[in-house]
Amino acid sequence: MTEPSAPPRKVTAPEVTAAKATDTPLVMVTAYDAPSARIVDAAGVDMILVGDSVAMTVLGYEDTLQVTTADIAHHVAAVARTRPRALVVADLPWMSYHVSTEDAVRNAATLIRAGASAVKLEGGRKRLDAVHAILDAEIPVMGHLGLTPQSFHAIGGFRVQGRDLEAAREIVDDAIALAEAGCFSIVLECVPDAVARLVTDSVAVPTIGIGAGRHCDGQVLVFHDLVGLENRIAPKFVRRYADLTADATAAVSRFADDVRGGRFPSSDETYHAADGVADALALYGGSTTEHAPV
Ligand code: KIV
């Protein structure tokens, strides 16, 4: 008898930090439910981000400001139930860490209890109190700088950040402050590659880029963008590796055609009563003949 194989050891936040010293870039992909978590974990990613992008990719909102800690916890739990090897990082949504450090810790704890092993929050030096408080509660924190979609109204839309010297310096200083505070890694979203490079060279923790060029310590993409389930907008940094919207639409159209053409279900796709039962049912006036040709 063979021994059941031990579950693969989970990636930890300190291991992610230590990966900065290696030559292999880190890979993070979002997932918001059990099927997408199984797919990205089977593909061998290092981190699964249950991002607040769930608002737009799954829940149909126009921006990320609509989701709550309870919403994110619901999706984290679905991901965590698949027991992925990858580190599960949960986004703290807008207003979950902006009012008080007590709120920040309580909301971070809700996401950890739902199954995350770390949380991510947006912003630099002005969020240091929240970062310190969450770290004090022994919860690993990932930073997020550059385009921070929760600041969408304040920064005037989804636009590349750090284009001028002053703005670039602010991002570098914010990154240094987050790393020194103890963040285990930092997402850099939509910044020029020279800025991402300077940040990456200036901090001792890994930078994970999205629209930040190749000089980061890792890359993250949104699952729905990567597999072509979200194809209404195409930011230039997205590379689509599949076209699941087209594939799924074609599959559902074929199903509809088969139903309407009497080709679904076939005899093989049908439960049949035993002969005697079928005959007895026919006696009551019912017909046991099949509608569809095999
Ligand atoms: O919510 C999200 O998907 C994110 C990524 C863009 C990094 O924060």
Coordinates of C-alpha atoms and ligand atoms in Angstrom, one line a residue:
M1 CA 0.0 0.0 0.0
T2 CA 1.4 3.4 -0.9
E3 CA 1.4 6.1 1.7
P4 CA -0.8 9.1 0.8
S5 CA 1.4 11.9 -0.4
A6 CA 1.8 14.8 2.0
P7 CA 0.2 18.1 0.8
P8 CA 2.7 20.4 -0.8
R9 CA 4.2 22.9 1.6
K10 CA 2.6 26.3 1.4
V11 CA 4.6 29.3 0.3
T12 CA 5.1 31.8 3.1
A13 CA 5.6 35.5 3.2
P14 CA 9.2 35.3 4.5
E15 CA 10.0 33.0 1.5
V16 CA 8.6 35.6 -0.8
T17 CA 10.9 38.2 0.7
A18 CA 13.8 35.8 0.5
A19 CA 13.2 35.3 -3.2
K20 CA 14.5 38.8 -3.9
A21 CA 18.0 37.3 -3.6
T22 CA 17.3 34.7 -6.3
D23 CA 17.3 35.0 -10.1
T24 CA 13.8 33.6 -10.5
P25 CA 11.1 36.2 -10.8
L26 CA 8.0 35.8 -8.5
V27 CA 4.7 35.1 -10.1
M28 CA 1.3 36.3 -8.7
V29 CA -2.1 35.9 -10.4
T30 CA -5.5 36.9 -9.0
A31 CA -8.2 34.4 -8.2
Y32 CA -11.6 35.0 -6.7
D33 CA -13.2 31.5 -6.6
A34 CA -12.4 27.9 -6.3
P35 CA -12.0 27.0 -10.0
S36 CA -9.7 29.9 -10.8
A37 CA -7.7 29.2 -7.6
R38 CA -7.2 25.5 -8.6
I39 CA -6.1 26.6 -12.1
V40 CA -3.5 29.2 -11.0
D41 CA -2.2 26.9 -8.2
A42 CA -1.9 24.0 -10.6
A43 CA 0.0 26.3 -12.9
G44 CA 2.5 26.8 -10.1
V45 CA 2.2 30.5 -9.3
D46 CA 3.9 31.7 -6.1
M47 CA 1.1 33.9 -4.8
I48 CA -2.7 34.1 -5.4
L49 CA -4.1 37.6 -5.0
V50 CA -7.7 37.8 -4.0
G51 CA -7.8 41.4 -5.3
D52 CA -10.4 44.1 -5.0
S53 CA -10.4 43.9 -8.9
V54 CA -13.1 41.3 -8.1
A55 CA -15.4 44.3 -8.1
M56 CA -14.9 44.9 -11.8
T57 CA -13.9 41.5 -13.2
V58 CA -16.6 39.4 -11.4
L59 CA -19.2 41.6 -9.7
G60 CA -19.8 44.0 -12.6
Y61 CA -18.9 47.3 -10.8
E62 CA -17.2 50.2 -12.6
D63 CA -14.4 50.6 -10.0
T64 CA -13.0 48.8 -7.0
L65 CA -14.6 51.2 -4.4
Q66 CA -17.8 49.2 -4.1
V67 CA -16.5 46.1 -2.4
T68 CA -16.4 45.6 1.3
T69 CA -14.2 43.5 3.7
A70 CA -17.1 41.0 3.8
D71 CA -17.1 40.7 0.0
I72 CA -13.4 40.1 -0.1
A73 CA -13.6 37.6 2.8
H74 CA -16.3 35.6 0.9
H75 CA -14.0 35.3 -2.1
V76 CA -10.9 34.5 0.1
A77 CA -12.8 31.7 1.7
A78 CA -13.6 30.1 -1.7
V79 CA -10.0 30.3 -2.7
A80 CA -8.7 29.0 0.6
R81 CA -11.0 26.0 0.5
T82 CA -9.0 24.7 -2.4
R83 CA -5.9 24.5 -0.1
P84 CA -3.5 26.1 -2.6
R85 CA 0.2 25.8 -2.3
A86 CA 0.6 29.4 -3.3
L87 CA 0.6 32.2 -0.7
V88 CA -3.0 33.7 -0.5
V89 CA -2.8 37.5 -0.3
A90 CA -6.1 39.3 0.3
D91 CA -6.8 42.9 -0.7
L92 CA -7.9 45.2 2.1
P93 CA -10.7 47.2 0.3
W94 CA -11.3 50.9 0.3
M95 CA -12.4 52.3 3.7
S96 CA -11.3 49.2 5.5
Y97 CA -8.0 50.8 6.7
H98 CA -8.6 54.5 6.2
V99 CA -10.6 55.5 9.3
S100 CA -8.6 54.0 12.2
T101 CA -5.8 51.6 12.9
E102 CA -8.3 49.5 15.0
D103 CA -10.5 49.1 11.8
A104 CA -7.4 48.2 9.8
V105 CA -6.4 45.4 12.2
R106 CA -9.9 44.1 12.7
N107 CA -10.5 44.0 8.9
A108 CA -7.1 42.4 8.2
A109 CA -7.9 39.8 10.8
T110 CA -11.3 39.0 9.1
L111 CA -9.4 38.3 5.9
I112 CA -6.9 36.1 7.7
R113 CA -9.7 34.2 9.4
A114 CA -11.3 33.7 6.0
G115 CA -8.2 31.9 4.8
A116 CA -5.6 34.5 3.6
S117 CA -2.0 34.4 4.9
A118 CA -1.3 38.1 4.1
V119 CA -3.0 41.3 3.2
K120 CA -2.3 44.0 0.7
L121 CA -3.1 47.7 1.1
E122 CA -2.6 50.7 -1.2
G123 CA -0.6 53.8 -0.4
G124 CA 2.8 54.8 1.0
R125 CA 3.9 56.9 3.9
K126 CA 0.3 58.1 4.7
R127 CA -0.7 54.5 5.4
L128 CA 2.3 53.7 7.7
D129 CA 0.1 53.7 10.8
A130 CA -2.1 51.1 9.4
V131 CA 0.8 49.0 8.1
H132 CA 2.5 49.1 11.6
A133 CA -0.7 48.2 13.4
I134 CA -1.4 45.2 11.1
L135 CA 2.2 44.0 11.3
D136 CA 1.9 44.3 15.1
A137 CA -1.0 41.9 14.9
E138 CA 1.5 39.4 13.2
I139 CA -0.2 39.7 9.8
P140 CA 2.2 40.0 6.8
V141 CA 1.5 43.1 4.7
M142 CA 2.1 43.7 1.0
G143 CA 2.3 47.3 -0.1
H144 CA 0.9 48.7 -3.4
L145 CA 2.2 51.9 -5.0
G146 CA 2.0 53.7 -8.3
L147 CA -1.5 53.6 -9.7
T148 CA -3.6 52.8 -6.7
P149 CA -7.1 52.2 -8.0
Q150 CA -8.7 53.0 -4.6
S151 CA -7.5 56.6 -5.1
F152 CA -9.2 56.7 -8.5
H153 CA -11.2 59.9 -7.8
A154 CA -8.3 61.6 -6.1
I155 CA -5.8 61.0 -8.8
G156 CA -8.3 61.7 -11.6
G157 CA -8.7 58.3 -13.2
F158 CA -6.7 55.2 -14.1
R159 CA -3.5 56.7 -15.3
V160 CA 0.2 56.0 -15.3
Q161 CA 1.9 57.4 -12.1
G162 CA 5.4 58.7 -11.4
R163 CA 6.0 60.3 -14.8
D164 CA 7.7 63.4 -13.6
L165 CA 10.8 63.6 -11.4
E166 CA 9.0 64.7 -8.2
A167 CA 6.2 62.1 -8.6
A168 CA 8.9 59.4 -9.2
R169 CA 10.8 60.5 -6.1
E170 CA 7.6 60.2 -4.0
I171 CA 7.1 56.6 -5.2
V172 CA 10.7 55.7 -4.4
D173 CA 10.4 57.3 -0.9
D174 CA 7.1 55.6 -0.3
A175 CA 8.5 52.2 -1.2
I176 CA 11.6 52.7 1.1
A177 CA 9.2 53.6 3.9
L178 CA 7.0 50.6 3.3
A179 CA 9.9 48.2 3.1
E180 CA 11.5 49.7 6.3
A181 CA 8.2 49.4 8.1
G182 CA 8.2 45.6 7.4
C183 CA 6.1 45.0 4.3
F184 CA 7.2 41.7 2.8
S185 CA 6.8 42.9 -0.8
I186 CA 5.4 45.8 -2.8
V187 CA 3.2 45.9 -5.9
L188 CA 4.1 48.6 -8.4
E189 CA 1.2 49.4 -10.7
C190 CA 1.5 51.4 -13.9
V191 CA 4.7 53.3 -13.4
P192 CA 7.5 53.9 -16.0
D193 CA 10.0 51.1 -16.1
A194 CA 12.9 53.4 -15.0
V195 CA 10.9 54.3 -11.8
A196 CA 10.2 50.6 -11.2
R197 CA 13.9 49.8 -11.6
L198 CA 14.9 52.5 -9.1
V199 CA 12.4 51.3 -6.6
T200 CA 13.5 47.7 -7.1
D201 CA 17.1 48.6 -6.6
S202 CA 16.2 50.8 -3.5
V203 CA 14.3 48.3 -1.4
A204 CA 15.3 45.0 0.2
V205 CA 11.9 43.4 -0.5
P206 CA 10.6 42.1 -3.8
T207 CA 8.7 44.4 -6.1
I208 CA 5.8 42.8 -8.0
G209 CA 5.0 44.8 -11.2
I210 CA 1.8 45.2 -13.2
G211 CA 2.3 47.7 -16.0
A212 CA 5.7 48.5 -14.5
G213 CA 8.1 46.9 -17.0
R214 CA 10.6 44.1 -16.6
H215 CA 12.9 45.4 -13.9
C216 CA 10.7 44.2 -11.0
D217 CA 11.3 41.1 -8.9
G218 CA 8.1 39.6 -10.0
Q219 CA 5.0 40.2 -12.1
V220 CA 1.3 40.0 -11.4
L221 CA -1.7 39.9 -13.8
V222 CA -5.4 39.7 -13.3
F223 CA -6.6 36.1 -14.1
H224 CA -9.6 37.3 -16.2
D225 CA -7.2 39.5 -18.3
L226 CA -4.6 36.8 -18.7
V227 CA -7.1 34.1 -19.9
G228 CA -9.3 36.5 -21.9
L229 CA -12.4 36.3 -19.7
E230 CA -12.3 40.1 -19.5
N231 CA -11.8 41.5 -23.0
R232 CA -13.7 44.7 -22.9
I233 CA -10.7 46.8 -22.1
A234 CA -7.1 46.0 -23.0
P235 CA -4.5 47.9 -21.1
K236 CA -1.1 47.8 -22.9
F237 CA 0.5 45.7 -20.1
V238 CA -1.9 42.8 -20.4
R239 CA -0.8 39.8 -22.4
R240 CA -3.7 37.5 -23.2
Y241 CA -2.7 33.8 -23.2
A242 CA -6.1 32.5 -24.0
D243 CA -9.4 33.7 -25.3
L244 CA -11.8 32.0 -22.9
T245 CA -14.7 34.5 -23.7
A246 CA -14.7 33.4 -27.3
D247 CA -14.3 29.7 -26.4
A248 CA -17.1 29.8 -23.8
T249 CA -19.4 31.8 -26.1
A250 CA -18.8 29.3 -28.9
A251 CA -19.5 26.4 -26.5
V252 CA -22.7 27.9 -25.2
S253 CA -23.9 28.6 -28.8
R254 CA -23.2 25.0 -29.8
F255 CA -25.3 23.9 -26.8
A256 CA -28.1 26.2 -27.7
D257 CA -28.0 24.9 -31.4
D258 CA -28.1 21.3 -30.2
V259 CA -31.0 21.9 -27.9
R260 CA -33.0 23.7 -30.6
G261 CA -32.1 21.2 -33.2
G262 CA -33.1 18.2 -31.0
R263 CA -29.6 16.9 -30.8
F264 CA -29.3 17.3 -27.0
P265 CA -29.6 15.2 -24.9
S266 CA -28.7 12.0 -26.6
S267 CA -29.8 8.6 -25.4
D268 CA -26.3 8.2 -23.8
E269 CA -26.9 11.5 -21.8
T270 CA -30.3 10.2 -20.5
Y271 CA -31.4 8.0 -17.6
H272 CA -33.6 5.2 -18.9
A273 CA -36.2 3.4 -16.8
A274 CA -36.0 -0.5 -16.7
D275 CA -38.1 -2.1 -19.5
G276 CA -40.9 -3.2 -17.2
V277 CA -41.1 0.2 -15.6
A278 CA -41.2 2.0 -18.9
D279 CA -44.0 -0.3 -20.1
A280 CA -46.0 0.2 -16.9
L281 CA -45.6 4.0 -17.2
A282 CA -46.8 3.8 -20.8
L283 CA -50.0 2.1 -19.5
Y284 CA -50.8 5.3 -17.6
G285 CA -50.9 7.1 -20.9
G286 CA -47.4 8.5 -20.8
S287 CA -45.1 8.0 -23.7
T288 CA -41.6 6.6 -23.1
T289 CA -40.4 7.2 -26.6
E290 CA -37.5 9.6 -26.9
H291 CA -37.9 13.1 -28.4
A292 CA -34.4 13.3 -29.8
P293 CA -32.6 11.1 -32.3
V294 CA -29.4 9.5 -30.9
Ligands
KIV1 O1 -6.9 43.9 -7.2 C1 -6.0 43.6 -8.0 O2 -6.2 42.8 -8.9 C2 -4.7 44.2 -7.8 C3 -3.7 44.0 -8.8 C4 -3.9 44.9 -10.0 C5 -2.3 44.1 -8.3 O3 -4.5 44.9 -6.8

